[in-house]
Amino acid sequence: MTEMKAGSCAVVIVAAGSGRRLGHGVPKARVPLGADPLLVHAVRGVLKAGIATQICVAIPADDPELAEICRKLGAEAATAGLLFSVVAGGAQRSESVNAALAEIADGVATVMVHDAARPLTPSGVFNRVAGALRDGAKAVIPALAVTDTIKTVEPASLPATGAGVEKVVGTPARNQLRSVQTPQGFELETLRRAHAYALTLDDEAASRITDDAMLVEAMGEEVFVVQGSTHSFKITAPLDLLLAEAMLEGPLRPRWLEG
Ligand code: CTP
Ligand code: MG
């Protein structure tokens, strides 16, 4: 295993998902955004932020085109003095993270886990996460205040017809809710412990884990929050890609100032 400067930071970029909801019929990381695939934007965003000594990307096991994209990105990263590793991801996001964690170089102290599906994340977000880690946080996530009112619901039937609908069971106080993004930052040892703990969960419990911070919370560790960015939105559905394209290439581009 390559040795890194003690105390350095690695960034895991998870790019092994299928992109089912985007519906392009190819893994989402390979979908073009302007001139480049999403993964290229995500990796360049990490390089630009200047916070990492290693980038480890998890891609689908059976995708030679993404492997080739990674070969070129590896050369760019090497020019910038970074170690660049590529691993085969798994069927679940957490498996992809776990595979990447096995490749983190010796000497790395902190790790950020970032979605390839958030290609426009500004440097400021990476820097805020890095700052909180430097200030002693063992887990830190970027987040935004929620603007919609959020309800919890359960299955129900309409009184007259019995038609299946949902009904509200509660309304959490909005000022306490946050919408969570990536990169999520961790002390490496804490995240490794969290993923070892995830392996002990049954399938139902594992399916409720939607981000790395949840695992750390479940172990009783504090997870700190820093300000995210509206530009860090996740490309999930076609409308998200349209918005990202408009920000990067459309006539409104001059109004898009990096946040
Ligand atoms: N991801 C991954 N491995 C998986 C599933 C997801 O590396 N088995 C990554 C995706 O590539 C993405 C990030 O996790 O960068 C967030 O996941 P999501 O937005 O759900 O992407 P997909 O799983 O690709 O999309 P979908 O759920 O619509 O199929
Ligand atoms: Mg998914």
Tab-separated table of C-alpha atoms and ligand atoms in Angstrom:
chain	number	residue	atom	x	y	z
A	1	MET	CA	0.000	0.000	0.000
A	2	THR	CA	1.292	3.473	-0.898
A	3	GLU	CA	2.234	5.670	2.058
A	4	MET	CA	0.786	9.189	2.323
A	5	LYS	CA	1.945	12.152	4.345
A	6	ALA	CA	0.666	11.560	7.893
A	7	GLY	CA	-2.620	13.318	8.580
A	8	SER	CA	-3.631	13.717	4.950
A	9	CYS	CA	-7.145	13.490	3.477
A	10	ALA	CA	-8.513	11.045	0.897
A	11	VAL	CA	-11.717	11.550	-1.079
A	12	VAL	CA	-13.839	8.543	-2.042
A	13	ILE	CA	-16.055	9.247	-5.057
A	14	VAL	CA	-18.875	6.738	-5.389
A	15	ALA	CA	-19.785	6.312	-9.055
A	16	ALA	CA	-20.966	2.692	-9.241
A	17	GLY	CA	-24.728	3.307	-9.349
A	18	SER	CA	-26.845	2.437	-12.368
A	19	GLY	CA	-28.675	5.759	-12.775
A	20	ARG	CA	-32.062	4.060	-13.075
A	21	ARG	CA	-34.061	7.213	-12.254
A	22	LEU	CA	-32.111	9.346	-14.743
A	23	GLY	CA	-33.047	6.754	-17.349
A	24	HIS	CA	-30.154	7.113	-19.821
A	25	GLY	CA	-29.559	3.371	-19.958
A	26	VAL	CA	-25.898	3.811	-18.965
A	27	PRO	CA	-24.343	4.264	-15.503
A	28	LYS	CA	-25.039	7.828	-14.345
A	29	ALA	CA	-21.321	8.632	-13.872
A	30	ARG	CA	-20.887	8.246	-17.648
A	31	VAL	CA	-23.814	10.507	-18.649
A	32	PRO	CA	-22.549	13.690	-20.378
A	33	LEU	CA	-22.974	17.073	-18.718
A	34	GLY	CA	-21.854	19.543	-21.360
A	35	ALA	CA	-18.575	18.288	-22.838
A	36	ASP	CA	-17.687	15.792	-20.103
A	37	PRO	CA	-19.232	12.858	-18.220
A	38	LEU	CA	-20.530	13.530	-14.691
A	39	LEU	CA	-17.593	11.674	-13.139
A	40	VAL	CA	-15.078	13.990	-14.821
A	41	HIS	CA	-16.794	17.051	-13.338
A	42	ALA	CA	-16.857	15.424	-9.898
A	43	VAL	CA	-13.154	14.492	-9.948
A	44	ARG	CA	-12.101	17.918	-11.273
A	45	GLY	CA	-14.141	19.523	-8.479
A	46	VAL	CA	-12.080	17.597	-5.917
A	47	LEU	CA	-8.804	18.497	-7.661
A	48	LYS	CA	-9.809	22.174	-7.747
A	49	ALA	CA	-10.643	22.208	-4.028
A	50	GLY	CA	-7.062	21.160	-3.227
A	51	ILE	CA	-7.967	19.285	-0.035
A	52	ALA	CA	-6.994	15.710	-0.970
A	53	THR	CA	-3.805	13.674	-1.366
A	54	GLN	CA	-5.697	10.655	-2.720
A	55	ILE	CA	-8.869	10.142	-4.762
A	56	CYS	CA	-10.430	6.685	-4.840
A	57	VAL	CA	-13.288	6.149	-7.305
A	58	ALA	CA	-15.758	3.239	-7.156
A	59	ILE	CA	-17.171	2.380	-10.599
A	60	PRO	CA	-19.331	-0.515	-11.882
A	61	ALA	CA	-17.290	-3.724	-12.244
A	62	ASP	CA	-18.273	-4.288	-15.875
A	63	ASP	CA	-17.856	-0.885	-17.526
A	64	PRO	CA	-14.736	-0.578	-19.721
A	65	GLU	CA	-15.750	2.941	-20.839
A	66	LEU	CA	-15.770	4.254	-17.276
A	67	ALA	CA	-12.496	2.419	-16.644
A	68	GLU	CA	-11.000	4.299	-19.617
A	69	ILE	CA	-12.372	7.635	-18.334
A	70	CYS	CA	-10.702	6.844	-14.992
A	71	ARG	CA	-7.395	6.075	-16.712
A	72	LYS	CA	-7.348	9.608	-18.148
A	73	LEU	CA	-8.478	11.140	-14.853
A	74	GLY	CA	-5.670	9.225	-13.133
A	75	ALA	CA	-3.154	10.993	-15.363
A	76	GLU	CA	-4.683	14.407	-14.508
A	77	ALA	CA	-4.587	13.583	-10.803
A	78	ALA	CA	-0.969	12.403	-11.011
A	79	THR	CA	-0.008	15.716	-12.653
A	80	ALA	CA	-1.554	17.477	-9.656
A	81	GLY	CA	0.493	15.208	-7.337
A	82	LEU	CA	-2.405	13.031	-6.147
A	83	LEU	CA	-2.662	9.268	-5.823
A	84	PHE	CA	-5.642	8.026	-7.875
A	85	SER	CA	-7.183	4.603	-7.296
A	86	VAL	CA	-10.128	2.835	-8.900
A	87	VAL	CA	-12.158	-0.014	-7.376
A	88	ALA	CA	-15.191	-2.037	-8.436
A	89	GLY	CA	-18.260	-0.874	-6.512
A	90	GLY	CA	-21.015	-3.098	-5.127
A	91	ALA	CA	-24.786	-3.488	-5.470
A	92	GLN	CA	-25.474	-0.997	-2.643
A	93	ARG	CA	-23.877	2.429	-2.195
A	94	SER	CA	-22.436	1.377	1.183
A	95	GLU	CA	-20.710	-1.594	-0.484
A	96	SER	CA	-19.116	0.792	-2.976
A	97	VAL	CA	-17.863	2.979	-0.099
A	98	ASN	CA	-16.557	-0.089	1.705
A	99	ALA	CA	-14.644	-1.295	-1.372
A	100	ALA	CA	-13.009	2.136	-1.716
A	101	LEU	CA	-12.082	2.275	1.984
A	102	ALA	CA	-9.971	-0.856	1.504
A	103	GLU	CA	-7.761	1.098	-0.949
A	104	ILE	CA	-7.029	4.140	1.208
A	105	ALA	CA	-3.287	4.654	1.539
A	106	ASP	CA	-1.389	4.337	4.821
A	107	GLY	CA	-0.940	7.658	6.609
A	108	VAL	CA	-4.337	9.029	5.558
A	109	ALA	CA	-6.147	10.367	8.646
A	110	THR	CA	-9.427	11.673	7.256
A	111	VAL	CA	-11.696	10.718	4.391
A	112	MET	CA	-14.537	12.431	2.555
A	113	VAL	CA	-17.205	10.386	0.785
A	114	HIS	CA	-18.637	12.207	-2.225
A	115	ASP	CA	-21.320	11.334	-4.800
A	116	ALA	CA	-20.230	11.463	-8.455
A	117	ALA	CA	-23.852	12.515	-8.946
A	118	ARG	CA	-23.073	15.958	-7.392
A	119	PRO	CA	-20.790	17.293	-10.150
A	120	LEU	CA	-21.137	21.019	-9.366
A	121	THR	CA	-20.200	20.972	-5.681
A	122	PRO	CA	-18.209	24.201	-5.058
A	123	SER	CA	-14.739	24.225	-3.461
A	124	GLY	CA	-16.191	26.123	-0.511
A	125	VAL	CA	-18.147	23.055	0.598
A	126	PHE	CA	-15.050	20.804	0.510
A	127	ASN	CA	-13.170	23.473	2.448
A	128	ARG	CA	-15.856	23.794	5.139
A	129	VAL	CA	-15.905	20.012	5.646
A	130	ALA	CA	-12.083	19.927	5.773
A	131	GLY	CA	-12.094	22.803	8.263
A	132	ALA	CA	-14.446	21.013	10.662
A	133	LEU	CA	-12.296	17.853	10.470
A	134	ARG	CA	-9.206	19.958	11.267
A	135	ASP	CA	-11.140	21.421	14.204
A	136	GLY	CA	-11.613	17.951	15.700
A	137	ALA	CA	-14.936	16.696	14.276
A	138	LYS	CA	-14.868	12.922	13.727
A	139	ALA	CA	-17.873	13.194	11.406
A	140	VAL	CA	-19.166	16.227	9.502
A	141	ILE	CA	-21.811	16.660	6.824
A	142	PRO	CA	-22.787	19.625	4.608
A	143	ALA	CA	-26.493	20.431	4.755
A	144	LEU	CA	-29.111	23.016	3.843
A	145	ALA	CA	-32.198	24.228	5.680
A	146	VAL	CA	-35.374	22.652	4.347
A	147	THR	CA	-37.764	24.971	2.504
A	148	ASP	CA	-40.784	22.663	2.084
A	149	THR	CA	-42.842	21.547	5.062
A	150	ILE	CA	-42.078	17.832	5.591
A	151	LYS	CA	-44.715	15.334	6.794
A	152	THR	CA	-44.387	11.766	7.980
A	153	VAL	CA	-47.042	9.460	6.521
A	154	GLU	CA	-48.378	5.917	6.704
A	155	PRO	CA	-50.658	3.850	4.428
A	156	ALA	CA	-54.388	4.607	4.802
A	157	SER	CA	-57.781	4.153	3.079
A	158	LEU	CA	-60.287	6.862	2.146
A	159	PRO	CA	-63.379	6.509	4.398
A	160	ALA	CA	-66.107	6.144	1.741
A	161	THR	CA	-64.387	4.020	-0.885
A	162	GLY	CA	-61.501	2.361	0.905
A	163	ALA	CA	-59.197	3.657	-1.871
A	164	GLY	CA	-55.585	3.245	-0.877
A	165	VAL	CA	-53.845	6.539	-0.069
A	166	GLU	CA	-51.540	7.821	2.663
A	167	LYS	CA	-52.329	9.841	5.749
A	168	VAL	CA	-50.222	12.234	7.787
A	169	VAL	CA	-48.964	11.011	11.122
A	170	GLY	CA	-46.741	13.974	11.994
A	171	THR	CA	-45.060	17.231	11.027
A	172	PRO	CA	-41.496	17.605	12.333
A	173	ALA	CA	-40.525	21.180	13.239
A	174	ARG	CA	-39.018	22.554	10.018
A	175	ASN	CA	-36.400	24.680	11.737
A	176	GLN	CA	-34.800	21.458	13.031
A	177	LEU	CA	-34.706	19.708	9.643
A	178	ARG	CA	-31.735	19.722	7.267
A	179	SER	CA	-31.342	18.376	3.759
A	180	VAL	CA	-28.038	16.514	3.644
A	181	GLN	CA	-25.450	16.502	0.859
A	182	THR	CA	-21.943	15.218	0.211
A	183	PRO	CA	-18.938	15.337	0.650
A	184	GLN	CA	-19.365	13.815	4.108
A	185	GLY	CA	-16.120	13.946	6.101
A	186	PHE	CA	-14.866	11.467	8.707
A	187	GLU	CA	-11.891	10.484	10.741
A	188	LEU	CA	-10.828	7.429	8.699
A	189	GLU	CA	-10.790	5.119	11.721
A	190	THR	CA	-14.352	6.156	12.660
A	191	LEU	CA	-15.722	5.529	9.152
A	192	ARG	CA	-13.986	2.154	8.936
A	193	ARG	CA	-15.541	1.189	12.285
A	194	ALA	CA	-18.951	2.398	11.043
A	195	HIS	CA	-18.749	0.213	7.941
A	196	ALA	CA	-17.640	-2.799	9.995
A	197	TYR	CA	-20.731	-2.174	12.144
A	198	ALA	CA	-22.914	-1.990	8.967
A	199	LEU	CA	-21.842	-5.527	8.075
A	200	THR	CA	-23.486	-6.767	11.315
A	201	LEU	CA	-26.927	-5.318	10.376
A	202	ASP	CA	-29.693	-7.504	8.920
A	203	ASP	CA	-30.952	-6.706	5.397
A	204	GLU	CA	-33.915	-4.642	6.595
A	205	ALA	CA	-31.809	-2.459	8.890
A	206	ALA	CA	-29.133	-2.123	6.190
A	207	SER	CA	-31.708	-0.930	3.631
A	208	ARG	CA	-32.674	1.963	5.947
A	209	ILE	CA	-29.085	3.300	5.915
A	210	THR	CA	-28.979	5.951	3.183
A	211	ASP	CA	-25.728	7.733	3.999
A	212	ASP	CA	-22.467	7.203	5.832
A	213	ALA	CA	-23.329	9.647	8.597
A	214	MET	CA	-26.295	7.452	9.629
A	215	LEU	CA	-23.896	4.631	10.446
A	216	VAL	CA	-21.758	6.913	12.572
A	217	GLU	CA	-24.879	8.240	14.346
A	218	ALA	CA	-26.000	4.649	14.995
A	219	MET	CA	-22.686	4.048	16.813
A	220	GLY	CA	-23.476	7.004	19.096
A	221	GLU	CA	-20.819	9.335	17.662
A	222	GLU	CA	-21.485	13.064	17.183
A	223	VAL	CA	-22.041	14.186	13.592
A	224	PHE	CA	-21.448	17.911	13.015
A	225	VAL	CA	-23.102	20.007	10.302
A	226	VAL	CA	-21.598	22.724	8.077
A	227	GLN	CA	-23.298	24.839	5.425
A	228	GLY	CA	-23.877	23.022	2.124
A	229	SER	CA	-24.619	24.696	-1.210
A	230	THR	CA	-27.592	24.857	-3.550
A	231	HIS	CA	-25.068	24.061	-6.316
A	232	SER	CA	-24.355	20.682	-4.713
A	233	PHE	CA	-27.728	19.262	-5.731
A	234	LYS	CA	-27.715	15.592	-6.692
A	235	ILE	CA	-28.464	14.661	-10.285
A	236	THR	CA	-31.181	12.084	-9.772
A	237	ALA	CA	-33.906	12.719	-12.374
A	238	PRO	CA	-33.874	14.305	-15.883
A	239	LEU	CA	-34.870	17.754	-14.558
A	240	ASP	CA	-31.709	17.847	-12.398
A	241	LEU	CA	-29.522	17.285	-15.465
A	242	LEU	CA	-31.337	20.043	-17.331
A	243	LEU	CA	-30.653	22.459	-14.472
A	244	ALA	CA	-26.961	21.503	-14.327
A	245	GLU	CA	-26.662	21.994	-18.100
A	246	ALA	CA	-28.306	25.421	-17.862
A	247	MET	CA	-25.873	26.425	-15.108
A	248	LEU	CA	-22.824	25.272	-17.064
A	249	GLU	CA	-23.646	26.059	-20.669
A	250	GLY	CA	-26.898	27.947	-21.098
A	251	PRO	CA	-27.491	31.673	-21.631
A	252	LEU	CA	-27.959	32.076	-17.868
A	253	ARG	CA	-24.407	30.956	-17.163
A	254	PRO	CA	-23.167	34.497	-16.314
A	255	ARG	CA	-25.708	34.559	-13.467
A	256	TRP	CA	-24.226	31.405	-11.973
A	257	LEU	CA	-21.608	32.553	-9.482
A	258	GLU	CA	-19.755	29.846	-7.624
A	259	GLY	CA	-21.074	29.597	-4.072
B	1	CTP	N1	-23.620	4.561	-5.934
B	1	CTP	C1	-22.589	3.637	-5.926
B	1	CTP	N2	-22.861	2.298	-5.819
B	1	CTP	C2	-24.132	1.871	-5.756
B	1	CTP	C3	-25.203	2.795	-5.756
B	1	CTP	C4	-24.912	4.157	-5.848
B	1	CTP	O1	-21.415	4.012	-6.017
B	1	CTP	N3	-24.358	0.559	-5.698
B	1	CTP	C5	-23.311	5.994	-6.084
B	1	CTP	C6	-23.899	6.572	-7.373
B	1	CTP	O2	-23.029	6.299	-8.477
B	1	CTP	C7	-24.051	8.041	-7.051
B	1	CTP	C8	-24.233	8.053	-5.517
B	1	CTP	O3	-23.906	6.743	-5.048
B	1	CTP	O4	-22.900	8.809	-7.380
B	1	CTP	C9	-25.661	8.435	-5.140
B	1	CTP	O5	-26.564	7.429	-5.601
B	1	CTP	P1	-27.817	7.694	-6.550
B	1	CTP	O6	-28.022	9.127	-6.791
B	1	CTP	O7	-28.944	6.857	-6.020
B	1	CTP	O8	-27.300	7.100	-7.963
B	1	CTP	P2	-27.741	5.764	-8.697
B	1	CTP	O9	-27.863	4.656	-7.696
B	1	CTP	O10	-26.799	5.582	-9.832
B	1	CTP	O11	-29.176	6.185	-9.272
B	1	CTP	P3	-30.545	5.360	-9.170
B	1	CTP	O12	-30.798	5.137	-7.686
B	1	CTP	O13	-31.554	6.234	-9.827
B	1	CTP	O14	-30.300	4.061	-9.932
B	2	MG	MG	-29.365	4.764	-6.117
